[in-house]
Amino acid sequence: MSRFYVTTPIYYSNAPLHLGHAYCTIACDVLARWHRLRGDDTFFLTGLDEHGGNIEKIAKESGITPQEWCDRMAVQDLEFYRELKVSNDDFIRTTEERHRRCTDAFWRAARANKTPEGRDNIYLGEYEGWYCPKCEAYFVEEDLVEGNCPVHEVPVEKLKEESYFFRLSDYTGFLKDYLAANPDFVVPEQRKAEMLGLLREGLRDISISRTKVRWGFPVPDDPGHVIYVWFDAVINYLTALGYPDMTGPRWKYWEVVHHVVGKEILRFHALLWPAMLKAAGLPLPKKVVAHGWWTVDGKKMGKSMGNQVDPRDYARKYGLDAVRHYLLAEVSFGSDGDFSDKRFIERYNTDLANVLGNLAHRTIAMAHRYSQGKIAAPKGESRWEAFVKAEFPDRREAIEAVASGLGLSFTQAAFVTLADVGLGAPEFQGTLERIWRVLKDGNKYLDERAPWNQEPAEREETLGQVLVLLEAASWPLLAFMPESAGRLRERLGLPADRRAPLPDVFTVIQGDPLFPRIDTKKKA
Ligand code: MSP
């Protein structure tokens, strides 16, 4: 059996989650759901990053302890996840005891080993940076705004403090070689190019402890230092699998871990983290995937701009699946996308109401109008086989292999293959576009054949062909839009989330449209 492990970043506990966080989490949720549908042994992890000076500061300002702050935020964030029906298998919080044990063991393992250049991985040095007394945090030169703190706009001081360093510079050559030997390790291409650029410049050692911040884990054997938040954060991906115990039931997932992250934190995942793993003597992740940002009127959505969108508002209004579809269909995964009400509604109406919803609704309605909901499944090769072969000629062999390997029809296998290839990349927009290309052909076929004018036998053939298409398409759609695709499968008289052999005769069930059209005129 294949295995799959996918992780989201662990989100900072300093502010409520918004659409940007939901985006990455939903993308991972689609991957996890697809792998479960394939029958893969799947593990999906997400959680919260609860350490560091920012949390310490915000808790202090609120007059509570950092732990109290984190506990409150975790309740809110879990509610966000519950409403978005995220199918994660575990939820990690970095203040947990299991994470302290794991981080401690990881630090010790890295400290005990040497770099590829034969030097100590961790050494004591001096950290120098621009310190803002209000933030109680350091900034690098580039972060400053006209020489002032970017948050408080007050003058910053150049300060030094004793700090442990991770000797990342010694891993530049190792990482260059690794990325060259594993071309799919960092995707998509445009984001990998950024990492290669950083490697060409050469990596610098990174400070991994603080003496001014108290909110974090103590450095092993030197409790005057607290481990830098990023060093402990990335380790969460191991904590959830039970590290340092490598004999536990979850450890098997490590070799198939896929990290999905926003482009701004790719360097931590594609450069620092692999070097840290190598330092601790552990295998590197299978893949690191970077996505772009959601912006509003061109500005990154987030707390600092105050332009966050709560995806739950859209889910309540238009359905959760409409949100999932919009986020993944609207932009290519590595690129940025501008969020707007207008585009949300346009995409909903064109893709969901007009194409999928309309195809399902009118086919099922006609099956009832003309045949009491009973339609024989067409015999032999489906109408879509020729279309798929013409449209995706380079996929033909793969589809045939899937069909014979899994005992599926060509049409069913076509959708499985489109999802496997597309989500393997992963390329969500492309996968949906290809699925929709076939669905659009379904509507065209229905218009051309005009079953309302056909003789009963021909009409039954027409409707049967569309039902075959809807069944095949609904399978990968269970990953993208679980509720609607499940409901569609039930309307087709099939189990929602189990693939049973197709019946000789479909017994379809009528219901409200899956995606009622949003009337923009009425809205205005
Ligand atoms: N705590 C770190 C991550 C540690 S992972 C070991 C962190 N947290 S965060 O709360 O800032 O979350 C960052 C991630 O949230 C981004 O990488 C991205 O996945 C998601 N997004 C937050 N805002 C976003 C947008 N405006 N657009 C798209 N995704 C965004 O960094």
XYZ file of C-alpha atoms and ligand atoms in Angstrom:
555
model
C 0.000 0.000 0.000
C 1.288 3.485 -0.793
C 1.706 6.027 1.943
C 1.323 9.774 2.032
C 2.081 12.384 4.670
C 1.173 16.028 4.116
C 1.741 19.028 6.370
C 0.634 22.648 6.436
C 2.795 25.294 8.072
C 1.955 25.655 11.736
C 0.289 29.048 11.920
C 1.280 31.695 14.443
C -0.994 31.991 17.418
C -0.756 35.756 17.529
C -3.795 36.468 15.340
C -6.957 34.727 14.117
C -6.740 32.550 11.034
C -8.010 33.920 7.724
C -8.493 32.931 4.098
C -4.721 32.766 3.445
C -4.317 30.069 6.088
C -7.460 28.318 4.895
C -6.009 28.241 1.377
C -2.952 26.230 2.291
C -4.934 24.023 4.665
C -7.607 23.304 2.044
C -4.967 22.476 -0.560
C -3.468 19.946 1.863
C -6.940 18.676 2.686
C -7.576 17.982 -1.022
C -4.305 16.059 -1.256
C -5.056 14.060 1.891
C -8.581 13.266 0.741
C -7.385 12.202 -2.693
C -4.773 9.881 -1.232
C -7.368 8.353 1.070
C -9.645 7.773 -1.937
C -6.753 6.020 -3.636
C -6.559 3.764 -0.608
C -3.197 5.140 0.491
C -2.190 5.045 4.122
C -2.461 8.806 4.682
C -1.504 11.201 7.462
C -2.376 14.891 7.432
C -0.905 17.266 9.979
C -1.584 20.882 10.812
C -1.271 22.983 13.935
C -0.099 26.097 15.702
C 3.226 27.805 16.258
C 2.978 29.118 19.785
C 6.451 30.260 20.780
C 8.540 33.370 20.275
C 8.814 37.002 21.208
C 5.667 38.115 19.371
C 3.417 35.813 21.367
C 5.215 36.758 24.562
C 4.574 40.387 23.762
C 0.924 40.129 22.766
C 0.134 38.084 25.886
C 1.845 40.682 28.054
C -0.141 43.463 26.415
C -3.327 41.485 27.109
C -2.365 40.979 30.738
C -2.294 37.188 30.564
C 0.425 34.565 30.429
C 1.663 33.376 27.019
C 0.238 29.935 27.769
C -3.183 31.402 28.529
C -3.001 33.397 25.313
C -2.126 30.292 23.290
C -4.868 28.234 24.921
C -7.455 30.862 24.011
C -6.240 31.142 20.438
C -6.195 27.366 20.038
C -9.897 27.188 20.944
C -10.711 29.783 18.253
C -8.475 28.174 15.666
C -9.917 24.731 16.262
C -13.375 26.177 15.748
C -12.182 27.636 12.413
C -10.944 24.183 11.397
C -14.154 22.504 12.514
C -16.287 24.835 10.447
C -14.083 24.353 7.397
C -14.320 20.569 7.941
C -10.594 20.039 7.613
C -9.777 16.328 7.678
C -6.454 16.553 9.541
C -5.354 13.475 11.485
C -3.527 15.387 14.199
C -3.309 18.968 15.385
C -0.028 19.985 16.907
C 0.648 22.844 19.271
C 4.271 23.647 19.889
C 3.708 24.219 23.593
C 2.900 20.527 24.016
C 5.157 18.315 26.104
C 5.649 15.881 23.207
C 7.114 18.745 21.190
C 9.466 19.761 24.009
C 10.823 16.202 24.179
C 11.192 16.027 20.408
C 12.902 19.429 20.082
C 15.289 18.600 22.902
C 16.261 15.294 21.296
C 16.622 16.910 17.884
C 18.901 19.664 19.202
C 21.084 17.094 20.953
C 21.298 14.926 17.824
C 22.297 17.893 15.640
C 24.786 19.110 18.236
C 26.430 15.684 18.443
C 27.019 15.505 14.666
C 29.355 17.350 12.302
C 28.546 19.373 9.197
C 29.523 18.066 5.722
C 32.698 20.149 6.221
C 33.460 18.270 9.447
C 32.677 21.132 11.839
C 30.257 21.402 14.768
C 26.665 21.896 13.613
C 25.839 24.107 16.569
C 28.229 26.617 18.093
C 28.066 29.510 20.517
C 28.628 32.940 19.017
C 27.283 36.461 19.117
C 24.123 37.635 17.446
C 24.063 41.181 16.251
C 20.992 42.948 14.977
C 18.718 45.961 15.197
C 16.757 45.675 18.414
C 13.387 47.329 19.005
C 12.751 47.708 22.736
C 8.995 47.927 22.153
C 8.870 44.713 20.139
C 11.600 43.189 22.278
C 12.762 41.684 19.011
C 15.562 42.009 16.499
C 15.227 43.130 12.923
C 17.626 42.764 10.082
C 18.707 45.870 8.208
C 16.311 45.195 5.295
C 13.260 45.068 7.619
C 13.748 48.599 8.904
C 11.646 51.452 7.593
C 13.824 54.530 7.239
C 16.022 53.148 9.999
C 13.090 52.687 12.373
C 11.217 49.688 13.717
C 8.702 48.667 11.008
C 6.028 48.015 13.661
C 6.401 50.924 16.072
C 8.292 53.346 13.851
C 10.650 54.095 16.760
C 14.466 54.145 16.523
C 16.130 50.763 16.891
C 19.438 50.034 18.607
C 22.268 47.924 17.300
C 22.698 45.247 19.989
C 24.657 42.094 20.463
C 23.759 39.063 22.492
C 25.270 35.657 22.997
C 23.539 33.136 20.777
C 23.824 29.608 19.528
C 24.194 29.307 15.779
C 23.381 26.554 13.334
C 26.175 26.260 10.792
C 23.942 26.492 7.743
C 26.766 27.901 5.623
C 28.414 24.485 5.586
C 25.338 23.021 3.879
C 25.330 25.254 0.790
C 27.157 22.683 -1.345
C 25.163 19.775 0.023
C 21.867 21.524 -0.753
C 22.980 22.567 -4.235
C 23.803 18.951 -5.011
C 20.599 17.710 -3.437
C 18.379 20.061 -5.428
C 20.208 19.192 -8.619
C 19.873 15.446 -8.012
C 16.194 15.725 -6.997
C 14.554 18.071 -9.500
C 11.085 17.617 -7.950
C 12.193 18.261 -4.391
C 11.100 21.899 -4.498
C 8.120 22.863 -6.642
C 6.872 24.743 -8.546
C 9.757 25.677 -10.807
C 9.449 29.452 -10.321
C 9.812 29.027 -6.545
C 12.666 26.568 -6.863
C 14.502 29.169 -8.916
C 14.377 31.513 -5.908
C 15.976 28.856 -3.716
C 18.695 28.216 -6.282
C 19.358 31.959 -6.291
C 19.852 31.949 -2.505
C 22.170 28.966 -2.799
C 24.230 30.748 -5.434
C 24.690 33.668 -3.026
C 25.755 31.171 -0.330
C 23.889 30.523 2.916
C 24.722 32.241 6.187
C 24.779 30.634 9.627
C 21.570 31.204 11.501
C 21.076 32.266 15.084
C 18.979 29.610 16.839
C 18.743 30.860 20.410
C 17.746 34.003 22.239
C 18.487 35.296 25.703
C 16.059 38.221 25.592
C 13.004 36.136 24.710
C 11.811 33.783 27.462
C 8.818 32.180 25.732
C 10.165 29.005 24.188
C 12.014 25.846 25.092
C 15.316 26.155 26.946
C 18.428 25.192 25.050
C 19.512 21.742 26.263
C 22.172 22.119 28.962
C 22.087 25.928 28.767
C 18.714 27.151 30.057
C 19.809 30.792 29.955
C 19.055 30.529 26.227
C 15.671 29.881 24.664
C 15.469 28.051 21.327
C 14.632 30.418 18.443
C 11.024 30.017 17.343
C 11.783 28.903 13.780
C 14.182 26.192 14.921
C 11.553 24.614 17.143
C 8.700 25.232 14.689
C 9.940 23.111 11.788
C 10.605 20.226 14.152
C 6.837 19.897 14.701
C 6.624 17.725 11.600
C 8.693 15.101 13.397
C 7.010 15.504 16.768
C 3.678 14.359 15.375
C 5.290 11.131 14.201
C 6.685 10.381 17.641
C 10.348 11.375 17.163
C 12.758 10.618 18.830
C 11.029 7.237 19.013
C 11.553 5.873 15.519
C 9.820 2.572 16.291
C 6.318 3.983 16.856
C 3.320 3.436 14.560
C 3.561 6.819 12.821
C 7.259 6.868 12.037
C 6.604 5.075 8.734
C 5.178 8.315 7.337
C 8.444 10.231 7.554
C 9.790 8.894 4.263
C 6.769 10.258 2.368
C 6.414 13.687 3.930
C 5.230 16.543 1.700
C 5.435 20.053 3.148
C 3.097 22.647 1.660
C 3.979 26.238 2.578
C 3.568 29.829 1.460
C 6.325 31.252 -0.716
C 7.602 33.575 2.045
C 8.604 30.631 4.246
C 9.909 28.375 1.511
C 13.531 29.075 2.406
C 12.951 27.716 5.920
C 11.510 24.518 4.480
C 13.585 23.991 1.354
C 16.976 25.073 2.751
C 17.156 25.370 6.550
C 14.982 22.370 7.400
C 16.702 19.879 5.051
C 20.060 21.031 6.454
C 18.774 20.584 10.002
C 17.523 17.091 9.172
C 20.824 16.156 7.616
C 22.560 17.514 10.736
C 20.387 15.318 12.955
C 21.063 12.298 10.727
C 17.488 12.057 9.440
C 16.131 11.560 5.912
C 15.059 14.642 3.962
C 11.411 15.350 3.027
C 10.079 13.980 -0.217
C 8.801 17.286 -1.494
C 8.382 20.912 -0.519
C 5.604 22.752 -2.329
C 5.271 26.533 -2.258
C 2.113 28.448 -3.009
C 1.589 32.118 -3.695
C -0.299 34.740 -1.750
C -3.879 35.881 -1.756
C -3.959 39.602 -2.094
C -6.761 42.158 -1.908
C -6.390 44.950 -4.428
C -2.804 43.797 -4.878
C -1.875 43.883 -1.164
C -1.046 40.678 0.703
C -3.961 39.567 2.800
C -2.989 39.506 6.445
C -3.102 40.948 9.886
C -0.669 43.742 9.182
C -2.779 45.103 6.307
C -6.047 44.502 8.167
C -7.590 43.182 4.956
C -8.261 39.605 5.997
C -11.214 37.740 4.563
C -12.887 35.161 6.773
C -13.586 32.188 4.491
C -16.400 31.143 6.808
C -18.463 34.133 5.695
C -18.333 32.821 2.116
C -18.875 29.222 3.192
C -22.014 30.211 5.092
C -23.335 32.154 2.141
C -22.355 30.008 -0.849
C -21.305 26.674 0.655
C -17.927 25.414 1.773
C -17.308 23.597 -1.504
C -17.709 26.829 -3.436
C -14.899 28.318 -1.347
C -12.682 25.274 -1.859
C -13.303 25.344 -5.586
C -12.692 29.064 -5.957
C -9.408 29.006 -4.047
C -7.943 26.139 -6.029
C -9.394 26.863 -9.468
C -8.757 30.592 -9.539
C -4.957 30.700 -9.436
C -2.056 28.500 -10.334
C -0.594 27.181 -7.094
C 2.774 28.950 -7.079
C 1.353 32.321 -8.129
C -0.414 35.108 -6.287
C -4.112 35.746 -6.749
C -6.323 38.689 -5.994
C -9.415 37.873 -3.980
C -12.620 39.583 -4.989
C -16.300 39.072 -4.453
C -16.883 39.586 -8.149
C -14.470 36.835 -9.243
C -15.813 34.502 -6.574
C -19.343 34.823 -7.928
C -18.256 34.660 -11.581
C -16.350 31.452 -10.987
C -19.157 29.954 -8.981
C -21.682 30.700 -11.691
C -19.574 29.543 -14.622
C -17.935 26.420 -13.209
C -20.326 25.221 -10.561
C -23.783 26.452 -11.514
C -23.491 26.424 -15.336
C -21.223 23.458 -15.975
C -21.317 20.830 -13.230
C -24.565 21.789 -11.542
C -26.463 22.246 -14.794
C -25.189 18.997 -16.298
C -26.229 17.000 -13.250
C -29.504 18.776 -12.719
C -30.924 18.559 -16.204
C -29.778 14.976 -16.747
C -31.370 13.781 -13.528
C -34.504 15.828 -14.183
C -34.895 14.296 -17.666
C -34.276 10.805 -16.304
C -37.277 11.409 -14.074
C -39.418 13.164 -16.601
C -39.001 10.474 -19.243
C -38.014 7.261 -17.428
C -39.110 7.426 -13.765
C -35.453 7.922 -12.811
C -34.280 4.607 -14.231
C -31.631 4.721 -16.957
C -29.715 1.726 -18.271
C -25.943 2.199 -18.205
C -24.714 2.225 -21.816
C -23.036 -0.956 -22.970
C -19.518 -0.986 -24.393
C -17.161 1.914 -24.907
C -18.385 5.169 -23.389
C -18.904 8.318 -25.395
C -16.053 9.963 -23.459
C -13.342 7.516 -24.374
C -12.717 9.076 -27.774
C -12.924 12.596 -26.347
C -10.376 11.870 -23.609
C -8.012 10.152 -26.043
C -8.151 13.121 -28.380
C -7.873 15.706 -25.611
C -5.122 14.069 -23.537
C -3.190 11.902 -26.024
C -0.105 11.650 -23.799
C -2.174 10.220 -20.927
C -3.666 7.355 -22.902
C -1.235 4.666 -21.794
C -1.414 5.703 -18.165
C -5.208 5.632 -18.306
C -5.232 2.164 -19.823
C -2.841 0.929 -17.139
C -5.052 2.381 -14.384
C -8.148 0.851 -15.983
C -6.705 -2.633 -16.073
C -4.878 -2.308 -12.747
C -7.927 -1.139 -10.806
C -10.638 -2.849 -12.858
C -12.177 0.478 -13.904
C -13.771 1.587 -17.134
C -11.660 3.805 -19.416
C -13.724 6.838 -18.436
C -13.387 6.180 -14.723
C -9.666 5.560 -15.140
C -9.309 8.782 -17.111
C -10.475 10.893 -14.175
C -8.360 8.908 -11.730
C -5.314 9.503 -13.915
C -6.014 13.207 -14.384
C -6.223 13.575 -10.603
C -3.188 11.401 -9.916
C -0.981 13.286 -12.325
C -2.333 16.734 -11.485
C -2.311 16.314 -7.728
C 1.030 14.547 -7.822
C 2.651 17.744 -9.070
C 0.561 19.224 -7.339
C -1.263 21.520 -9.730
C -4.780 22.104 -8.481
C -5.890 24.626 -11.082
C -4.709 22.457 -13.974
C -6.398 19.378 -12.554
C -9.706 21.175 -12.217
C -9.375 22.717 -15.646
C -8.900 19.278 -17.222
C -11.839 17.778 -15.335
C -13.983 20.726 -16.401
C -12.927 20.345 -20.009
C -14.622 16.943 -20.066
C -17.645 18.155 -18.101
C -18.138 20.986 -20.595
C -18.130 18.417 -23.349
C -20.910 16.699 -21.398
C -23.096 19.783 -21.678
C -22.226 20.188 -25.346
C -23.144 16.547 -25.987
C -26.458 16.977 -24.225
C -27.273 20.083 -26.274
C -26.324 18.383 -29.530
C -28.195 15.175 -28.850
C -31.206 17.118 -27.509
C -32.656 14.128 -25.635
C -35.958 16.011 -25.263
C -36.434 15.440 -29.012
C -35.068 11.892 -29.160
C -36.843 8.552 -29.346
C -36.929 6.757 -25.971
C -34.123 4.268 -26.723
C -31.774 6.947 -28.019
C -32.707 9.257 -25.218
C -31.863 6.605 -22.662
C -28.487 6.113 -24.337
C -27.802 9.872 -24.178
C -28.753 10.221 -20.543
C -26.863 7.038 -19.666
C -23.699 8.413 -21.235
C -23.927 11.574 -19.155
C -24.544 9.574 -15.985
C -21.390 7.580 -16.707
C -19.486 10.837 -17.078
C -20.906 12.291 -13.871
C -19.998 9.172 -11.920
C -16.435 9.148 -13.214
C -15.932 12.864 -12.549
C -17.526 12.782 -9.112
C -14.794 10.462 -7.824
C -11.852 12.881 -7.852
C -14.265 15.693 -7.032
C -14.807 14.018 -3.670
C -11.342 15.329 -2.807
C -12.009 18.879 -4.003
C -15.616 19.307 -2.928
C -16.431 16.426 -0.624
C -19.983 17.379 0.312
C -21.245 18.298 -3.146
C -19.544 15.389 -4.890
C -20.921 13.039 -2.229
C -24.377 14.472 -2.742
C -24.004 14.109 -6.504
C -23.046 10.457 -6.104
C -26.107 9.878 -3.933
C -28.277 11.486 -6.609
C -26.793 9.025 -9.068
C -27.987 6.279 -6.718
C -24.438 5.400 -5.680
C -22.637 5.231 -2.346
C -21.253 8.696 -1.563
C -17.655 7.807 -0.851
C -17.203 4.206 -1.900
C -16.590 2.984 -5.406
C -18.963 0.127 -6.080
C -19.315 -1.522 -9.518
C -21.582 0.535 -11.738
C -25.171 -0.724 -11.770
C -26.728 -2.097 -14.968
C -29.471 0.447 -14.440
C -28.958 3.789 -12.675
C -31.705 4.794 -10.282
C -31.263 8.511 -9.952
C -32.729 10.703 -7.256
C -34.064 14.203 -7.865
C -33.259 17.126 -5.624
C -32.536 20.824 -5.483
C -29.764 22.095 -7.764
C -26.356 21.296 -6.259
C -25.147 24.808 -7.041
C -28.020 27.275 -7.433
C -26.991 30.180 -9.620
C -26.063 33.342 -7.772
C -28.245 36.084 -9.152
C -25.937 39.080 -9.326
C -28.686 41.455 -10.383
C -30.766 40.598 -7.349
C -27.681 41.059 -5.176
C -27.110 44.561 -6.479
N 4.593 30.012 12.082
C 5.147 30.187 10.792
C 5.233 28.869 10.041
C 6.016 27.817 10.724
S 5.987 26.332 9.841
C 7.068 25.358 10.596
C 4.299 31.145 9.992
N 3.040 31.312 10.411
S 1.930 32.249 9.719
O 0.808 32.268 10.609
O 2.495 33.481 9.345
O 1.452 31.454 8.469
C 2.114 31.556 7.263
C 1.424 30.719 6.216
O 0.016 30.996 6.186
C 1.902 31.031 4.832
O 3.110 30.397 4.529
C 0.726 30.562 4.018
O 0.697 29.175 3.916
C -0.450 31.024 4.860
N -0.825 32.393 4.553
C -0.929 33.439 5.403
N -1.328 34.547 4.702
C -1.492 34.229 3.409
C -1.939 34.906 2.256
N -2.278 36.169 2.268
N -2.059 34.192 1.132
C -1.783 32.854 1.068
N -1.346 32.206 2.120
C -1.107 32.882 3.283
O 4.790 31.667 9.020
